[in-house]
PDB file of C-alpha atoms in Angstrom:
ATOM      1  CA  LYS L   3      -5.952 -13.622 -20.836  1.00  0.00           C
ATOM      2  CA  ALA L   4      -4.508 -15.250 -17.726  1.00  0.00           C
ATOM      3  CA  GLY L   5      -4.638 -13.213 -14.526  1.00  0.00           C
ATOM      4  CA  VAL L   6      -1.904 -12.557 -12.028  1.00  0.00           C
ATOM      5  CA  THR L   7      -0.600 -15.866 -10.704  1.00  0.00           C
ATOM      6  CA  GLN L   8       1.006 -16.194  -7.305  1.00  0.00           C
ATOM      7  CA  THR L   9       2.703 -19.306  -6.012  1.00  0.00           C
ATOM      8  CA  PRO L  10       2.510 -20.974  -3.658  1.00  0.00           C
ATOM      9  CA  ARG L  11      -0.991 -20.258  -2.300  1.00  0.00           C
ATOM     10  CA  TYR L  12      -0.149 -21.381   1.216  1.00  0.00           C
ATOM     11  CA  LEU L  13       3.132 -21.748   3.028  1.00  0.00           C
ATOM     12  CA  ILE L  14       4.165 -22.671   6.550  1.00  0.00           C
ATOM     13  CA  LYS L  15       7.680 -21.793   7.644  1.00  0.00           C
ATOM     14  CA  THR L  16       9.626 -21.877  10.884  1.00  0.00           C
ATOM     15  CA  ARG L  17      10.964 -18.777  12.574  1.00  0.00           C
ATOM     16  CA  GLY L  18      14.466 -17.990  11.311  1.00  0.00           C
ATOM     17  CA  GLN L  19      13.967 -19.595   7.915  1.00  0.00           C
ATOM     18  CA  GLN L  20      13.747 -17.704   4.660  1.00  0.00           C
ATOM     19  CA  VAL L  21      11.021 -17.811   2.035  1.00  0.00           C
ATOM     20  CA  THR L  22      10.643 -16.892  -1.633  1.00  0.00           C
ATOM     21  CA  LEU L  23       7.287 -16.044  -3.149  1.00  0.00           C
ATOM     22  CA  SER L  24       6.619 -15.845  -6.869  1.00  0.00           C
ATOM     23  CA  CYS L  25       4.378 -13.665  -9.000  1.00  0.00           C
ATOM     24  CA  SER L  26       3.630 -13.933 -12.711  1.00  0.00           C
ATOM     25  CA  PRO L  27       1.954 -10.761 -13.966  1.00  0.00           C
ATOM     26  CA  ILE L  28      -0.604 -10.447 -16.713  1.00  0.00           C
ATOM     27  CA  SER L  29       1.076 -10.733 -20.093  1.00  0.00           C
ATOM     28  CA  GLY L  30       2.298  -7.323 -21.212  1.00  0.00           C
ATOM     29  CA  HIS L  31       2.221  -5.783 -17.746  1.00  0.00           C
ATOM     30  CA  ARG L  32       5.623  -4.373 -16.822  1.00  0.00           C
ATOM     31  CA  SER L  33       4.824  -3.016 -13.360  1.00  0.00           C
ATOM     32  CA  VAL L  34       4.636  -5.411 -10.426  1.00  0.00           C
ATOM     33  CA  SER L  35       3.909  -4.344  -6.853  1.00  0.00           C
ATOM     34  CA  TRP L  36       3.939  -6.366  -3.663  1.00  0.00           C
ATOM     35  CA  TYR L  37       1.785  -5.808  -0.590  1.00  0.00           C
ATOM     36  CA  GLN L  38       1.494  -7.324   2.853  1.00  0.00           C
ATOM     37  CA  GLN L  39      -1.905  -7.699   4.505  1.00  0.00           C
ATOM     38  CA  THR L  40      -2.324  -8.468   8.215  1.00  0.00           C
ATOM     39  CA  PRO L  41      -5.359  -8.155  10.485  1.00  0.00           C
ATOM     40  CA  GLY L  42      -3.611  -5.545  12.604  1.00  0.00           C
ATOM     41  CA  GLN L  43      -1.960  -3.338   9.970  1.00  0.00           C
ATOM     42  CA  GLY L  44      -4.195  -3.893   6.966  1.00  0.00           C
ATOM     43  CA  LEU L  45      -2.676  -3.586   3.517  1.00  0.00           C
ATOM     44  CA  GLN L  46       0.829  -2.165   3.333  1.00  0.00           C
ATOM     45  CA  PHE L  47       3.015  -1.459   0.341  1.00  0.00           C
ATOM     46  CA  LEU L  48       6.253  -3.438   0.138  1.00  0.00           C
ATOM     47  CA  PHE L  49       7.839  -2.522  -3.185  1.00  0.00           C
ATOM     48  CA  GLU L  50       7.232  -1.847  -6.846  1.00  0.00           C
ATOM     49  CA  TYR L  51       9.229  -3.023  -9.834  1.00  0.00           C
ATOM     50  CA  PHE L  52       9.119  -1.750 -13.380  1.00  0.00           C
ATOM     51  CA  SER L  53      11.231  -3.195 -16.165  1.00  0.00           C
ATOM     52  CA  GLU L  54      13.487  -5.045 -13.702  1.00  0.00           C
ATOM     53  CA  THR L  55      14.156  -1.911 -11.609  1.00  0.00           C
ATOM     54  CA  GLN L  56      12.850  -1.263  -8.127  1.00  0.00           C
ATOM     55  CA  ARG L  57      10.955   1.957  -8.533  1.00  0.00           C
ATOM     56  CA  ASN L  58       9.568   2.385  -5.026  1.00  0.00           C
ATOM     57  CA  LYS L  59       9.933   0.816  -1.610  1.00  0.00           C
ATOM     58  CA  GLY L  60       7.743   0.820   1.483  1.00  0.00           C
ATOM     59  CA  ASN L  61       8.791   1.005   5.113  1.00  0.00           C
ATOM     60  CA  PHE L  62       9.864  -2.573   5.687  1.00  0.00           C
ATOM     61  CA  PRO L  63      13.152  -3.867   7.071  1.00  0.00           C
ATOM     62  CA  GLY L  64      15.926  -5.052   4.790  1.00  0.00           C
ATOM     63  CA  ARG L  65      14.884  -8.677   5.421  1.00  0.00           C
ATOM     64  CA  PHE L  66      12.258  -8.055   2.751  1.00  0.00           C
ATOM     65  CA  SER L  67      13.646  -7.948  -0.746  1.00  0.00           C
ATOM     66  CA  GLY L  68      12.476  -8.520  -4.242  1.00  0.00           C
ATOM     67  CA  ARG L  69      13.459  -8.648  -7.843  1.00  0.00           C
ATOM     68  CA  GLN L  70      11.941  -8.659 -11.285  1.00  0.00           C
ATOM     69  CA  PHE L  71      13.093 -10.674 -14.242  1.00  0.00           C
ATOM     70  CA  SER L  72      13.240  -9.724 -17.900  1.00  0.00           C
ATOM     71  CA  ASN L  73       9.910 -11.481 -18.533  1.00  0.00           C
ATOM     72  CA  SER L  74       8.347  -9.277 -15.800  1.00  0.00           C
ATOM     73  CA  ARG L  75       7.914 -12.187 -13.396  1.00  0.00           C
ATOM     74  CA  SER L  76       8.777 -11.128  -9.892  1.00  0.00           C
ATOM     75  CA  GLU L  77       9.901 -12.767  -6.687  1.00  0.00           C
ATOM     76  CA  MET L  78       9.997 -11.496  -3.157  1.00  0.00           C
ATOM     77  CA  ASN L  79      12.187 -12.924  -0.453  1.00  0.00           C
ATOM     78  CA  VAL L  80      11.915 -12.669   3.300  1.00  0.00           C
ATOM     79  CA  SER L  81      14.937 -13.770   5.289  1.00  0.00           C
ATOM     80  CA  THR L  82      15.177 -14.639   8.971  1.00  0.00           C
ATOM     81  CA  LEU L  83      11.425 -15.028   9.318  1.00  0.00           C
ATOM     82  CA  GLU L  84       9.692 -13.677  12.401  1.00  0.00           C
ATOM     83  CA  LEU L  85       6.277 -14.605  13.764  1.00  0.00           C
ATOM     84  CA  GLY L  86       5.040 -11.150  12.782  1.00  0.00           C
ATOM     85  CA  ASP L  87       5.750 -11.879   9.134  1.00  0.00           C
ATOM     86  CA  SER L  88       2.709 -14.153   9.048  1.00  0.00           C
ATOM     87  CA  ALA L  89       0.430 -12.461   6.547  1.00  0.00           C
ATOM     88  CA  LEU L  90      -1.237 -12.575   3.171  1.00  0.00           C
ATOM     89  CA  TYR L  91       1.248 -11.392   0.555  1.00  0.00           C
ATOM     90  CA  LEU L  92      -0.364  -9.933  -2.526  1.00  0.00           C
ATOM     91  CA  CYS L  93       1.133  -9.162  -5.874  1.00  0.00           C
ATOM     92  CA  ALA L  94      -0.442  -6.789  -8.379  1.00  0.00           C
ATOM     93  CA  SER L  95       0.484  -5.909 -11.936  1.00  0.00           C
ATOM     94  CA  SER L  96      -0.341  -3.098 -14.310  1.00  0.00           C
ATOM     95  CA  LEU L  97       0.887  -1.601 -17.552  1.00  0.00           C
ATOM     96  CA  ASP L  98       2.311   1.358 -15.639  1.00  0.00           C
ATOM     97  CA  ARG L  99       0.485   2.607 -12.533  1.00  0.00           C
ATOM     98  CA  GLU L 100      -2.996   2.305 -13.975  1.00  0.00           C
ATOM     99  CA  ALA L 101      -5.592   0.186 -12.236  1.00  0.00           C
ATOM    100  CA  GLN L 102      -3.828  -2.871 -10.926  1.00  0.00           C
ATOM    101  CA  ALA L 103      -4.823  -6.504 -11.275  1.00  0.00           C
ATOM    102  CA  PHE L 104      -4.261  -8.453  -8.096  1.00  0.00           C
ATOM    103  CA  GLY L 105      -3.279 -12.050  -7.603  1.00  0.00           C
ATOM    104  CA  SER L 106      -5.000 -14.299  -5.072  1.00  0.00           C
ATOM    105  CA  GLY L 107      -2.095 -13.987  -2.700  1.00  0.00           C
ATOM    106  CA  THR L 108       0.223 -16.270  -0.786  1.00  0.00           C
ATOM    107  CA  ARG L 109      -0.766 -16.904   2.795  1.00  0.00           C
ATOM    108  CA  LEU L 110       2.402 -17.287   4.849  1.00  0.00           C
ATOM    109  CA  THR L 111       2.295 -18.685   8.349  1.00  0.00           C
ATOM    110  CA  VAL L 112       5.437 -18.511  10.470  1.00  0.00           C
ATOM    111  CA  VAL L 113       5.520 -20.885  13.444  1.00  0.00           C
TER     112      VAL L 113
ATOM    113  CA  LYS E 134      -3.509   9.988  12.250  1.00  0.00           C
ATOM    114  CA  ASN E 135      -3.654   7.686   9.238  1.00  0.00           C
ATOM    115  CA  GLU E 136      -3.080   9.235   5.854  1.00  0.00           C
ATOM    116  CA  VAL E 137      -6.228   7.545   4.546  1.00  0.00           C
ATOM    117  CA  GLU E 138      -9.371   7.352   6.675  1.00  0.00           C
ATOM    118  CA  GLN E 139     -12.446   5.376   5.720  1.00  0.00           C
ATOM    119  CA  SER E 140     -15.912   5.475   7.196  1.00  0.00           C
ATOM    120  CA  PRO E 141     -17.838   3.637   8.314  1.00  0.00           C
ATOM    121  CA  GLN E 142     -15.678   0.722   9.466  1.00  0.00           C
ATOM    122  CA  ASN E 143     -18.649  -1.629   9.369  1.00  0.00           C
ATOM    123  CA  LEU E 144     -21.894  -1.319   7.475  1.00  0.00           C
ATOM    124  CA  THR E 145     -24.931  -3.568   7.410  1.00  0.00           C
ATOM    125  CA  ALA E 146     -27.634  -2.862   4.859  1.00  0.00           C
ATOM    126  CA  GLN E 147     -30.817  -4.457   3.610  1.00  0.00           C
ATOM    127  CA  GLU E 148     -30.950  -5.666   0.037  1.00  0.00           C
ATOM    128  CA  GLY E 149     -31.957  -2.818  -2.253  1.00  0.00           C
ATOM    129  CA  GLU E 150     -30.604  -0.014  -0.097  1.00  0.00           C
ATOM    130  CA  PHE E 151     -28.365   2.774  -1.390  1.00  0.00           C
ATOM    131  CA  ILE E 152     -24.936   2.536   0.218  1.00  0.00           C
ATOM    132  CA  THR E 153     -22.220   5.155   0.620  1.00  0.00           C
ATOM    133  CA  ILE E 154     -18.649   4.549   1.806  1.00  0.00           C
ATOM    134  CA  ASN E 155     -16.414   7.537   2.423  1.00  0.00           C
ATOM    135  CA  CYS E 156     -12.679   8.048   2.120  1.00  0.00           C
ATOM    136  CA  SER E 157     -10.673  11.070   3.277  1.00  0.00           C
ATOM    137  CA  TYR E 158      -6.972  11.545   2.777  1.00  0.00           C
ATOM    138  CA  SER E 159      -4.416  14.043   3.993  1.00  0.00           C
ATOM    139  CA  VAL E 160      -1.645  13.908   1.388  1.00  0.00           C
ATOM    140  CA  GLY E 161      -1.270  15.096  -2.166  1.00  0.00           C
ATOM    141  CA  ILE E 162      -2.221  12.365  -4.567  1.00  0.00           C
ATOM    142  CA  SER E 163      -2.028  11.565  -8.243  1.00  0.00           C
ATOM    143  CA  ALA E 164      -4.893   9.034  -8.166  1.00  0.00           C
ATOM    144  CA  LEU E 165      -7.334   7.273  -5.860  1.00  0.00           C
ATOM    145  CA  HIS E 166      -8.363   3.638  -6.117  1.00  0.00           C
ATOM    146  CA  TRP E 167     -11.366   1.758  -4.818  1.00  0.00           C
ATOM    147  CA  LEU E 168     -10.815  -1.952  -4.283  1.00  0.00           C
ATOM    148  CA  GLN E 169     -13.128  -4.803  -3.333  1.00  0.00           C
ATOM    149  CA  GLN E 170     -11.923  -7.789  -1.337  1.00  0.00           C
ATOM    150  CA  HIS E 171     -14.036 -10.891  -0.876  1.00  0.00           C
ATOM    151  CA  PRO E 172     -13.527 -13.525   1.835  1.00  0.00           C
ATOM    152  CA  GLY E 173     -10.556 -15.657   0.838  1.00  0.00           C
ATOM    153  CA  GLY E 174      -8.462 -12.634  -0.051  1.00  0.00           C
ATOM    154  CA  GLY E 175      -9.040 -11.938  -3.734  1.00  0.00           C
ATOM    155  CA  ILE E 176      -8.912  -8.210  -4.517  1.00  0.00           C
ATOM    156  CA  VAL E 177     -10.615  -6.593  -7.473  1.00  0.00           C
ATOM    157  CA  SER E 178      -9.860  -3.072  -8.606  1.00  0.00           C
ATOM    158  CA  LEU E 179     -13.170  -1.243  -8.978  1.00  0.00           C
ATOM    159  CA  PHE E 180     -12.140   2.286  -9.918  1.00  0.00           C
ATOM    160  CA  MET E 181      -9.118   4.458 -10.418  1.00  0.00           C
ATOM    161  CA  LEU E 182      -9.907   8.160 -10.515  1.00  0.00           C
ATOM    162  CA  SER E 183      -8.120  11.468 -10.299  1.00  0.00           C
ATOM    163  CA  SER E 184     -11.080  13.794 -10.762  1.00  0.00           C
ATOM    164  CA  GLY E 185     -14.839  13.857 -11.106  1.00  0.00           C
ATOM    165  CA  LYS E 186     -16.975  10.759 -11.185  1.00  0.00           C
ATOM    166  CA  LYS E 187     -16.949   7.264 -12.656  1.00  0.00           C
ATOM    167  CA  LYS E 188     -19.784   4.756 -12.978  1.00  0.00           C
ATOM    168  CA  HIS E 189     -19.733   1.035 -13.583  1.00  0.00           C
ATOM    169  CA  GLY E 190     -23.001  -0.806 -13.335  1.00  0.00           C
ATOM    170  CA  ARG E 191     -24.469  -0.164  -9.898  1.00  0.00           C
ATOM    171  CA  LEU E 192     -21.251   1.347  -8.582  1.00  0.00           C
ATOM    172  CA  ILE E 193     -20.416   5.039  -8.654  1.00  0.00           C
ATOM    173  CA  ALA E 194     -17.205   6.644  -7.402  1.00  0.00           C
ATOM    174  CA  THR E 195     -16.670  10.359  -6.926  1.00  0.00           C
ATOM    175  CA  ILE E 196     -13.682  12.403  -5.858  1.00  0.00           C
ATOM    176  CA  ASN E 197     -13.291  15.992  -4.689  1.00  0.00           C
ATOM    177  CA  ILE E 198      -9.617  16.889  -4.969  1.00  0.00           C
ATOM    178  CA  GLN E 199      -9.975  20.231  -3.148  1.00  0.00           C
ATOM    179  CA  GLU E 200     -11.678  18.593  -0.162  1.00  0.00           C
ATOM    180  CA  LYS E 201      -9.459  15.465  -0.345  1.00  0.00           C
ATOM    181  CA  HIS E 202     -12.492  13.236  -0.191  1.00  0.00           C
ATOM    182  CA  SER E 203     -13.941  10.388  -2.219  1.00  0.00           C
ATOM    183  CA  SER E 204     -17.136   8.385  -1.980  1.00  0.00           C
ATOM    184  CA  LEU E 205     -18.138   4.989  -3.288  1.00  0.00           C
ATOM    185  CA  HIS E 206     -21.853   4.493  -3.821  1.00  0.00           C
ATOM    186  CA  ILE E 207     -23.663   1.226  -4.434  1.00  0.00           C
ATOM    187  CA  THR E 208     -27.194   1.497  -5.778  1.00  0.00           C
ATOM    188  CA  ALA E 209     -29.772  -1.268  -5.318  1.00  0.00           C
ATOM    189  CA  SER E 210     -27.412  -3.242  -3.075  1.00  0.00           C
ATOM    190  CA  HIS E 211     -27.396  -7.037  -3.251  1.00  0.00           C
ATOM    191  CA  PRO E 212     -26.037  -9.724  -0.911  1.00  0.00           C
ATOM    192  CA  ARG E 213     -23.276 -10.457  -3.449  1.00  0.00           C
ATOM    193  CA  ASP E 214     -21.975  -6.921  -2.784  1.00  0.00           C
ATOM    194  CA  SER E 215     -20.954  -8.099   0.699  1.00  0.00           C
ATOM    195  CA  ALA E 216     -17.201  -7.621   0.861  1.00  0.00           C
ATOM    196  CA  VAL E 217     -14.514  -5.351   2.242  1.00  0.00           C
ATOM    197  CA  TYR E 218     -14.160  -2.104   0.302  1.00  0.00           C
ATOM    198  CA  ILE E 219     -10.750  -0.477   0.448  1.00  0.00           C
ATOM    199  CA  CYS E 220      -9.750   3.026  -0.547  1.00  0.00           C
ATOM    200  CA  ALA E 221      -6.135   3.532  -1.629  1.00  0.00           C
ATOM    201  CA  VAL E 222      -4.324   6.678  -2.703  1.00  0.00           C
ATOM    202  CA  ARG E 223      -1.266   6.961  -4.884  1.00  0.00           C
ATOM    203  CA  GLU E 224       0.956   9.632  -3.396  1.00  0.00           C
ATOM    204  CA  TYR E 225       3.021  11.894  -5.613  1.00  0.00           C
ATOM    205  CA  GLY E 226       6.001   9.794  -4.534  1.00  0.00           C
ATOM    206  CA  ASN E 227       4.049   7.002  -6.174  1.00  0.00           C
ATOM    207  CA  LYS E 228       3.630   4.855  -3.097  1.00  0.00           C
ATOM    208  CA  LEU E 229       0.148   3.351  -2.696  1.00  0.00           C
ATOM    209  CA  VAL E 230      -1.328   3.944   0.771  1.00  0.00           C
ATOM    210  CA  PHE E 231      -4.411   2.033   1.889  1.00  0.00           C
ATOM    211  CA  GLY E 232      -7.317   2.775   4.157  1.00  0.00           C
ATOM    212  CA  ALA E 233      -8.333   0.228   6.775  1.00  0.00           C
ATOM    213  CA  GLY E 234     -11.338  -0.889   4.743  1.00  0.00           C
ATOM    214  CA  THR E 235     -15.091  -0.905   5.211  1.00  0.00           C
ATOM    215  CA  ILE E 236     -16.751  -4.242   5.923  1.00  0.00           C
ATOM    216  CA  LEU E 237     -20.077  -4.300   4.104  1.00  0.00           C
ATOM    217  CA  ARG E 238     -22.752  -6.879   4.743  1.00  0.00           C
ATOM    218  CA  VAL E 239     -25.929  -6.799   2.683  1.00  0.00           C
ATOM    219  CA  LYS E 240     -28.774  -8.873   4.081  1.00  0.00           C
ATOM    220  CA  SER E 241     -31.530 -10.368   1.961  1.00  0.00           C
TER     221      SER E 241
END
């Protein structure tokens, strides 16, 4: 059974640009959550999707958005990138709030 | 004060030692997770528990809901156990809140 796949693995963007990250959950998993990890703030919850609906949202500005498709694949978008958005972005999937399976993450660097 | 506090922040042990990592939280929760993160970023979910105790191999996790405290124990530690161990709680609002992590290094 394939694990959670995140693409791309690494990304370098310029301040002010926008970026889209992709997450393919484990087959059959309908819940997808996104997290941001930085050295200063640690792991922080961004949002959670279940069956194409955003079920929960963390304390991030509106520049961070996401969506989930009918096949449970999810994307997150960050607009007007700031230097502070440089982080490891992790996606995790589960059947429905059980133990989550994490992807390897996308490391975003904003220059 | 953070909602989830872990201790210690750093831990160095000799191979074979018994290790305990603690997690205290201040909010009502529906479940608590223990995660392991190796260098390079990959995170593995070790346990999800809402009461009592769970065991998997050399790892044991316990939770005391009344005291809002959980512990992760590693018996007969090995250098491959070296990683960051993260406690996370799922609040009743269903948001997952993470501790800062415990950096464990096991020396041979």
